[in-house]
DNA sequence: GACCCGTGGCC
DNA sequence: TGGCCAAGGGT
């Protein structure tokens, strides 16, 4: 890998900042390193099994959440071979609650592959071929467990590096540049400690908000700090804010027990296996005038004023709610059920669908479940007239 | 490159 | 309180 000694020439003339020295970061690390259960103490030899296990658990998961799981997991599966030999149910149950369960499936598959091979590969390229090990994790294991001169670029490191070099290009487009900048800094001496030092720096000093620059070993060479712009990095590409989708939701209330008509969404995909009142398809050009064609059953549907808005990761949704009372004799259509009001709490209703029900309850004057406990508390939003787009005006 | 995957903490 | 974010990877 070739290192550009001046990766950011444009800013160069402005500052007489020295180049960041890996040794300065390592010296800081020696005094301020976090003591973590998966980390080898100074002088100890890192254990690849523990390093790997911790790195998988730490993907998109906080240290605080991982800590107890790591201890428990290691007690239950003390060695790679014991993990490889375990039934998958045991592995999944040890993982239960940590989230991102494909990690656990990949973990188990990876353990079996490594056990069959006899040992973990010790290079980034070979590690990368194992299930659940991507660019970041391969670099982290190679550096930390095998002291290879590899870069482990995660969210922390991206933040540190974009500040250090005032990288103006937004992420994720700048990922390649950031990786190159990181690789150029990785020292031949103690690359494993360097990787961990970079992450500790990002986690404790170079934090997303209010970074503690005064305590940073790299305050002097930091380009962003020199301009007072540290909190503006990393730049991020404006979220593509998918197109608005619209649809209709149908809330049928059964007279007598006040049960609500619900169905379960398909097991995978958006809101997989979650419950919802029946809705139409959600389309950018949904035609409300024909909404009743999408109703789950025949009834005197009443269109409620206003809409329910919900923003998913990736697109905003606007549902118009239709409500109807149906008689006790009406059977739920295939694949649907009437859930009594008292049992709604047991239904896996996602936030968007709770909004739909709340909207219907408010508009029809029915008390929401739990509403009686705290009548008109604090700032309770009225569901009726939709507040039109008020995002525009700051 | 878009999209999906889970959970807890923070403001 | 809800929206954002956190030691990413797979498809």
Tab-separated table of C-alpha atoms (C1' of nucleotides) in Angstrom, chain A residues 34 36 58 60 132 134-137 154 156, chain C:
chain	number	residue	atom	x	y	z
A	34	UNK	CA	-10.204	0.517	28.189
A	36	UNK	CA	-12.429	-5.019	28.240
A	58	UNK	CA	-19.690	-5.829	18.608
A	60	UNK	CA	-23.502	-2.547	15.381
A	132	UNK	CA	-19.931	-13.154	9.009
A	134	UNK	CA	-16.520	-8.542	6.279
A	135	UNK	CA	-13.897	-5.896	5.585
A	136	UNK	CA	-13.934	-4.377	9.039
A	137	UNK	CA	-13.911	-7.614	11.017
A	154	UNK	CA	-15.403	0.975	11.649
A	156	UNK	CA	-15.314	5.153	15.153
C	1	DT	C1'	-41.244	10.635	23.343
C	2	DG	C1'	-39.467	9.447	19.096
C	3	DG	C1'	-35.681	9.785	16.175
C	4	DC	C1'	-30.957	8.841	15.892
C	5	DC	C1'	-27.111	6.068	16.579
C	6	DA	C1'	-23.768	2.001	17.743
C	7	DA	C1'	-16.954	-2.207	16.942
C	8	DG	C1'	-21.209	-4.226	9.829
C	9	DG	C1'	-22.402	-7.998	6.851
C	10	DG	C1'	-25.252	-10.400	3.491
C	11	DT	C1'	-28.073	-10.265	-0.445
